[in-house]
PDB file of C-alpha atoms in Angstrom:
ATOM      1  CA  MET S  12      13.857 -12.510  -5.593  1.00  0.00           C
ATOM      2  CA  SER S  13      10.686 -10.104  -5.665  1.00  0.00           C
ATOM      3  CA  ILE S  14      10.773  -6.816  -4.170  1.00  0.00           C
ATOM      4  CA  LEU S  15       7.617  -8.049  -2.458  1.00  0.00           C
ATOM      5  CA  ARG S  16       9.359 -11.055  -0.826  1.00  0.00           C
ATOM      6  CA  ILE S  17      12.257  -8.579   0.199  1.00  0.00           C
ATOM      7  CA  VAL S  18      10.604  -5.933   1.787  1.00  0.00           C
ATOM      8  CA  SER S  19       8.306  -8.448   3.394  1.00  0.00           C
ATOM      9  CA  ARG S  20      10.953  -9.919   5.461  1.00  0.00           C
ATOM     10  CA  TYR S  21      12.529  -6.592   6.783  1.00  0.00           C
ATOM     11  CA  ALA S  22       8.875  -5.469   7.724  1.00  0.00           C
ATOM     12  CA  LYS S  23       7.859  -9.119   9.574  1.00  0.00           C
ATOM     13  CA  SER S  24      10.818  -8.544  11.277  1.00  0.00           C
ATOM     14  CA  LEU S  25      10.568  -5.188  12.760  1.00  0.00           C
ATOM     15  CA  PHE S  26       6.440  -5.853  13.002  1.00  0.00           C
ATOM     16  CA  ASP S  27       7.482  -9.288  14.827  1.00  0.00           C
ATOM     17  CA  LEU S  28      10.130  -7.302  17.237  1.00  0.00           C
ATOM     18  CA  ALA S  29       7.565  -3.960  17.893  1.00  0.00           C
ATOM     19  CA  LYS S  30       4.856  -5.810  18.931  1.00  0.00           C
ATOM     20  CA  LYS S  31       6.849  -8.293  21.480  1.00  0.00           C
ATOM     21  CA  GLU S  32       8.393  -5.394  22.805  1.00  0.00           C
ATOM     22  CA  GLY S  33       5.079  -3.893  23.129  1.00  0.00           C
ATOM     23  CA  GLN S  34       5.988  -0.579  20.883  1.00  0.00           C
ATOM     24  CA  LEU S  35       3.988  -1.607  17.943  1.00  0.00           C
ATOM     25  CA  ASP S  36       1.699   1.817  18.085  1.00  0.00           C
ATOM     26  CA  GLN S  37       5.128   4.267  18.115  1.00  0.00           C
ATOM     27  CA  VAL S  38       7.082   2.143  15.289  1.00  0.00           C
ATOM     28  CA  HIS S  39       4.196   2.521  13.491  1.00  0.00           C
ATOM     29  CA  ASP S  40       3.759   6.227  13.976  1.00  0.00           C
ATOM     30  CA  ASP S  41       7.668   6.248  12.719  1.00  0.00           C
ATOM     31  CA  VAL S  42       7.116   3.787  10.112  1.00  0.00           C
ATOM     32  CA  MET S  43       4.153   6.341   8.322  1.00  0.00           C
ATOM     33  CA  ASN S  44       6.594   9.460   8.860  1.00  0.00           C
ATOM     34  CA  ALA S  45       9.720   7.447   7.330  1.00  0.00           C
ATOM     35  CA  TRP S  46       7.363   6.727   4.373  1.00  0.00           C
ATOM     36  CA  GLU S  47       6.916  10.235   3.742  1.00  0.00           C
ATOM     37  CA  VAL S  48      10.447  10.989   3.649  1.00  0.00           C
ATOM     38  CA  ALA S  49      10.962   7.850   1.294  1.00  0.00           C
ATOM     39  CA  LYS S  50       8.438   9.468  -0.944  1.00  0.00           C
ATOM     40  CA  ASN S  51      10.904  12.197  -1.310  1.00  0.00           C
ATOM     41  CA  GLU S  52      12.528  12.386  -5.077  1.00  0.00           C
ATOM     42  CA  GLU S  53      16.014  13.670  -3.765  1.00  0.00           C
ATOM     43  CA  PHE S  54      15.739  11.436  -0.620  1.00  0.00           C
ATOM     44  CA  ALA S  55      15.010   8.233  -2.842  1.00  0.00           C
ATOM     45  CA  ASP S  56      17.539   9.144  -5.212  1.00  0.00           C
ATOM     46  CA  PHE S  57      20.446   9.821  -2.452  1.00  0.00           C
ATOM     47  CA  LEU S  58      19.367   6.452  -1.390  1.00  0.00           C
ATOM     48  CA  LYS S  59      19.858   4.740  -4.705  1.00  0.00           C
ATOM     49  CA  SER S  60      23.240   6.638  -5.639  1.00  0.00           C
ATOM     50  CA  PRO S  61      25.808   4.054  -5.814  1.00  0.00           C
ATOM     51  CA  ILE S  62      28.523   6.535  -6.027  1.00  0.00           C
ATOM     52  CA  ILE S  63      27.585   7.565  -2.187  1.00  0.00           C
ATOM     53  CA  PRO S  64      29.059   5.129   0.654  1.00  0.00           C
ATOM     54  CA  ILE S  65      27.347   3.096   2.950  1.00  0.00           C
ATOM     55  CA  ASP S  66      28.680   5.067   5.678  1.00  0.00           C
ATOM     56  CA  LYS S  67      27.616   8.214   4.519  1.00  0.00           C
ATOM     57  CA  LYS S  68      23.842   6.984   4.064  1.00  0.00           C
ATOM     58  CA  LYS S  69      23.864   5.283   7.327  1.00  0.00           C
ATOM     59  CA  ASP S  70      25.059   8.889   8.998  1.00  0.00           C
ATOM     60  CA  VAL S  71      22.250  10.524   7.018  1.00  0.00           C
ATOM     61  CA  ILE S  72      19.738   7.748   7.967  1.00  0.00           C
ATOM     62  CA  ASP S  73      20.790   8.455  11.542  1.00  0.00           C
ATOM     63  CA  VAL S  74      20.247  11.980  11.291  1.00  0.00           C
ATOM     64  CA  VAL S  75      16.717  12.126   9.597  1.00  0.00           C
ATOM     65  CA  PHE S  76      15.652   9.387  12.186  1.00  0.00           C
ATOM     66  CA  ALA S  77      17.145  10.567  14.920  1.00  0.00           C
ATOM     67  CA  ASN S  78      13.673  10.571  16.888  1.00  0.00           C
ATOM     68  CA  SER S  79      12.342   7.674  15.454  1.00  0.00           C
ATOM     69  CA  ASN S  80      12.200   3.605  17.325  1.00  0.00           C
ATOM     70  CA  LYS S  81      15.999   2.384  17.173  1.00  0.00           C
ATOM     71  CA  ASN S  82      14.795  -0.668  15.639  1.00  0.00           C
ATOM     72  CA  LEU S  83      13.812   1.221  13.250  1.00  0.00           C
ATOM     73  CA  VAL S  84      16.839   2.365  12.348  1.00  0.00           C
ATOM     74  CA  GLN S  85      18.657  -0.804  12.759  1.00  0.00           C
ATOM     75  CA  THR S  86      16.643  -2.109   9.682  1.00  0.00           C
ATOM     76  CA  PHE S  87      17.098   0.533   7.698  1.00  0.00           C
ATOM     77  CA  HIS S  88      21.053   0.125   8.377  1.00  0.00           C
ATOM     78  CA  VAL S  89      20.190  -4.011   7.307  1.00  0.00           C
ATOM     79  CA  MET S  90      18.735  -2.818   4.388  1.00  0.00           C
ATOM     80  CA  MET S  91      21.516  -0.924   3.296  1.00  0.00           C
ATOM     81  CA  GLU S  92      24.144  -3.185   4.190  1.00  0.00           C
ATOM     82  CA  HIS S  93      22.818  -5.875   2.060  1.00  0.00           C
ATOM     83  CA  LYS S  94      21.801  -3.029  -1.012  1.00  0.00           C
ATOM     84  CA  ARG S  95      17.904  -2.858  -0.313  1.00  0.00           C
ATOM     85  CA  GLU S  96      17.856   0.940   0.860  1.00  0.00           C
ATOM     86  CA  SER S  97      16.170   1.607  -2.221  1.00  0.00           C
ATOM     87  CA  TYR S  98      13.130  -0.305  -1.009  1.00  0.00           C
ATOM     88  CA  MET S  99      12.714   1.988   1.843  1.00  0.00           C
ATOM     89  CA  ALA S 100       9.253   2.939   0.821  1.00  0.00           C
ATOM     90  CA  ASP S 101       7.603  -0.188   0.090  1.00  0.00           C
ATOM     91  CA  PHE S 102       9.525  -1.705   3.190  1.00  0.00           C
ATOM     92  CA  CYS S 103       6.978   1.442   5.012  1.00  0.00           C
ATOM     93  CA  ARG S 104       3.753   0.166   3.133  1.00  0.00           C
ATOM     94  CA  THR S 105       4.312  -3.377   3.728  1.00  0.00           C
ATOM     95  CA  PHE S 106       4.910  -2.815   7.415  1.00  0.00           C
ATOM     96  CA  HIS S 107       1.732  -0.293   7.345  1.00  0.00           C
ATOM     97  CA  LEU S 108      -0.235  -3.110   5.543  1.00  0.00           C
ATOM     98  CA  PHE S 109       0.981  -5.870   8.797  1.00  0.00           C
ATOM     99  CA  TYR S 110      -0.329  -3.090  10.726  1.00  0.00           C
ATOM    100  CA  ASN S 111      -3.684  -2.866   9.200  1.00  0.00           C
ATOM    101  CA  LYS S 112      -3.776  -6.592   9.159  1.00  0.00           C
ATOM    102  CA  GLU S 113      -3.245  -6.680  12.997  1.00  0.00           C
ATOM    103  CA  LYS S 114      -5.111  -3.621  14.009  1.00  0.00           C
ATOM    104  CA  HIS S 115      -8.237  -4.945  11.982  1.00  0.00           C
ATOM    105  CA  VAL S 116      -8.216  -2.041   9.593  1.00  0.00           C
ATOM    106  CA  SER S 117      -9.514  -2.347   5.728  1.00  0.00           C
ATOM    107  CA  ALA S 118      -7.178  -0.568   3.299  1.00  0.00           C
ATOM    108  CA  VAL S 119      -9.562   0.768   0.597  1.00  0.00           C
ATOM    109  CA  ARG S 120      -9.689   2.976  -2.544  1.00  0.00           C
ATOM    110  CA  LEU S 121     -12.658   4.086  -4.130  1.00  0.00           C
ATOM    111  CA  THR S 122     -12.673   5.712  -7.293  1.00  0.00           C
ATOM    112  CA  THR S 123     -15.664   7.581  -8.331  1.00  0.00           C
ATOM    113  CA  ALA S 124     -16.141   9.883 -11.231  1.00  0.00           C
ATOM    114  CA  VAL S 125     -17.824  12.453  -9.672  1.00  0.00           C
ATOM    115  CA  GLU S 126     -17.592  13.129  -5.775  1.00  0.00           C
ATOM    116  CA  LEU S 127     -19.974  11.526  -3.420  1.00  0.00           C
ATOM    117  CA  SER S 128     -21.278  12.597  -0.707  1.00  0.00           C
ATOM    118  CA  GLU S 129     -20.434  11.463   2.911  1.00  0.00           C
ATOM    119  CA  SER S 130     -23.437   9.766   3.548  1.00  0.00           C
ATOM    120  CA  THR S 131     -22.826   7.591   0.190  1.00  0.00           C
ATOM    121  CA  VAL S 132     -19.830   7.046   0.737  1.00  0.00           C
ATOM    122  CA  ASN S 133     -20.807   5.664   4.322  1.00  0.00           C
ATOM    123  CA  ASP S 134     -23.488   3.347   2.934  1.00  0.00           C
ATOM    124  CA  LEU S 135     -21.586   2.016   0.524  1.00  0.00           C
ATOM    125  CA  LEU S 136     -18.891   0.738   2.886  1.00  0.00           C
ATOM    126  CA  ASP S 137     -21.682  -0.468   5.206  1.00  0.00           C
ATOM    127  CA  THR S 138     -22.967  -2.714   2.879  1.00  0.00           C
ATOM    128  CA  PHE S 139     -19.529  -3.972   1.945  1.00  0.00           C
ATOM    129  CA  LYS S 140     -18.858  -4.424   6.039  1.00  0.00           C
ATOM    130  CA  ALA S 141     -22.262  -6.263   6.118  1.00  0.00           C
ATOM    131  CA  LYS S 142     -21.139  -8.824   3.632  1.00  0.00           C
ATOM    132  CA  GLY S 143     -18.136  -9.184   5.569  1.00  0.00           C
ATOM    133  CA  LEU S 144     -15.924  -8.385   3.149  1.00  0.00           C
ATOM    134  CA  LEU S 145     -14.627  -5.215   4.818  1.00  0.00           C
ATOM    135  CA  GLU S 146     -13.309  -4.638   8.707  1.00  0.00           C
ATOM    136  CA  GLN S 147     -15.563  -2.389  10.609  1.00  0.00           C
ATOM    137  CA  THR S 148     -12.620  -0.049  10.238  1.00  0.00           C
ATOM    138  CA  VAL S 149     -11.557   1.406   6.737  1.00  0.00           C
ATOM    139  CA  GLU S 150      -8.719   3.501   5.776  1.00  0.00           C
ATOM    140  CA  LEU S 151     -10.409   4.878   2.794  1.00  0.00           C
ATOM    141  CA  ILE S 152      -8.895   6.797  -0.048  1.00  0.00           C
ATOM    142  CA  LYS S 153     -10.557   8.370  -2.577  1.00  0.00           C
ATOM    143  CA  ASP S 154     -10.178   9.049  -6.125  1.00  0.00           C
ATOM    144  CA  ILE S 155     -12.104  10.694  -8.919  1.00  0.00           C
ATOM    145  CA  GLU S 156     -11.524   9.558 -12.222  1.00  0.00           C
ATOM    146  CA  PRO S 157     -14.268  10.793 -14.513  1.00  0.00           C
ATOM    147  CA  SER S 158     -13.184   8.583 -17.256  1.00  0.00           C
ATOM    148  CA  ILE S 159     -15.355   5.676 -15.727  1.00  0.00           C
ATOM    149  CA  ILE S 160     -18.592   7.729 -16.754  1.00  0.00           C
ATOM    150  CA  GLY S 161     -20.224   6.554 -13.598  1.00  0.00           C
ATOM    151  CA  GLY S 162     -20.452   3.788 -10.829  1.00  0.00           C
ATOM    152  CA  PHE S 163     -17.406   3.230  -8.814  1.00  0.00           C
ATOM    153  CA  ILE S 164     -14.242   1.107  -8.458  1.00  0.00           C
ATOM    154  CA  LEU S 165     -13.463  -0.234  -4.936  1.00  0.00           C
ATOM    155  CA  GLU S 166     -10.342  -1.905  -4.027  1.00  0.00           C
ATOM    156  CA  PHE S 167      -9.128  -3.435  -1.153  1.00  0.00           C
ATOM    157  CA  ASP S 168      -7.058  -6.848   0.485  1.00  0.00           C
ATOM    158  CA  GLY S 169      -5.752  -7.403  -3.712  1.00  0.00           C
ATOM    159  CA  GLN S 170      -9.465  -7.504  -5.048  1.00  0.00           C
ATOM    160  CA  VAL S 171     -11.471  -5.413  -7.270  1.00  0.00           C
ATOM    161  CA  TYR S 172     -15.293  -4.586  -7.008  1.00  0.00           C
ATOM    162  CA  ASN S 173     -15.986  -2.783 -10.424  1.00  0.00           C
ATOM    163  CA  ALA S 174     -19.210  -1.287 -10.748  1.00  0.00           C
ATOM    164  CA  SER S 175     -18.242   1.365 -13.399  1.00  0.00           C
ATOM    165  CA  LEU S 176     -20.217   2.150 -16.202  1.00  0.00           C
ATOM    166  CA  LEU S 177     -17.457   2.253 -18.591  1.00  0.00           C
ATOM    167  CA  HIS S 178     -16.862  -1.503 -17.090  1.00  0.00           C
ATOM    168  CA  GLN S 179     -20.124  -2.319 -18.067  1.00  0.00           C
ATOM    169  CA  LEU S 180     -20.182  -0.496 -21.439  1.00  0.00           C
ATOM    170  CA  ASP S 181     -17.076  -3.072 -22.520  1.00  0.00           C
ATOM    171  CA  GLN S 182     -18.704  -6.210 -20.842  1.00  0.00           C
ATOM    172  CA  MET S 183     -21.493  -5.398 -23.585  1.00  0.00           C
ATOM    173  CA  LYS S 184     -19.275  -4.709 -26.140  1.00  0.00           C
ATOM    174  CA  LYS S 185     -17.796  -7.915 -25.728  1.00  0.00           C
ATOM    175  CA  GLN S 186     -21.178  -9.747 -25.815  1.00  0.00           C
ATOM    176  CA  PHE S 187     -22.046  -7.796 -28.975  1.00  0.00           C
ATOM    177  CA  SER S 188     -18.692  -8.630 -30.693  1.00  0.00           C
ATOM    178  CA  GLU S 189     -19.668 -12.301 -30.367  1.00  0.00           C
ATOM    179  CA  ASN S 190     -21.747 -13.504 -33.326  1.00  0.00           C
ATOM    180  CA  LEU S 191     -23.758 -16.140 -32.163  1.00  0.00           C
ATOM    181  CA  TYR S 192     -25.145 -16.949 -35.395  1.00  0.00           C
ATOM    182  CA  THR S 193     -21.625 -17.668 -37.018  1.00  0.00           C
ATOM    183  CA  LYS S 194     -20.150 -21.118 -36.394  1.00  0.00           C
ATOM    184  CA  ASN S 195     -17.025 -20.756 -34.501  1.00  0.00           C
ATOM    185  CA  ILE S 196     -14.127 -22.640 -36.379  1.00  0.00           C
TER     186      ILE S 196
END
């Protein structure tokens, strides 16, 4: 079974429970905090260790997330019982995606060759919003990647809109590599 299917089941269960109990925003905040903890390399190694017994891992989870929602902590316990503790960061990311979908927030990654002004970024996002491709609220992550030479790459909802000069040059290179005057065998 794929990691995405595994974590989606846990995330959807917690999401539905939090929504039913009216605690969705609080649980989301706790999940975001847990995501930061799960990104810690030492903590991730601790969770993945086959030497450490599950009971010890649960005790650490209880201490680290003592102020978190009890349903979140219980979800982590269930994940550990099923040997899925190494997927904690993936679980948190998936829960965040469910939350964004519920709140009509588009998660967008904008990659450019140079830093863009705030007004340019807003104009670009407004263009995609006007076409109905993005929600009105956007969670934006900006990346600077000089190797794309110019233009931009916009990633959202599993789609990629590549308007970079590097991509356009690659497309031209492919067109020129085709010899239209020789018969293809």
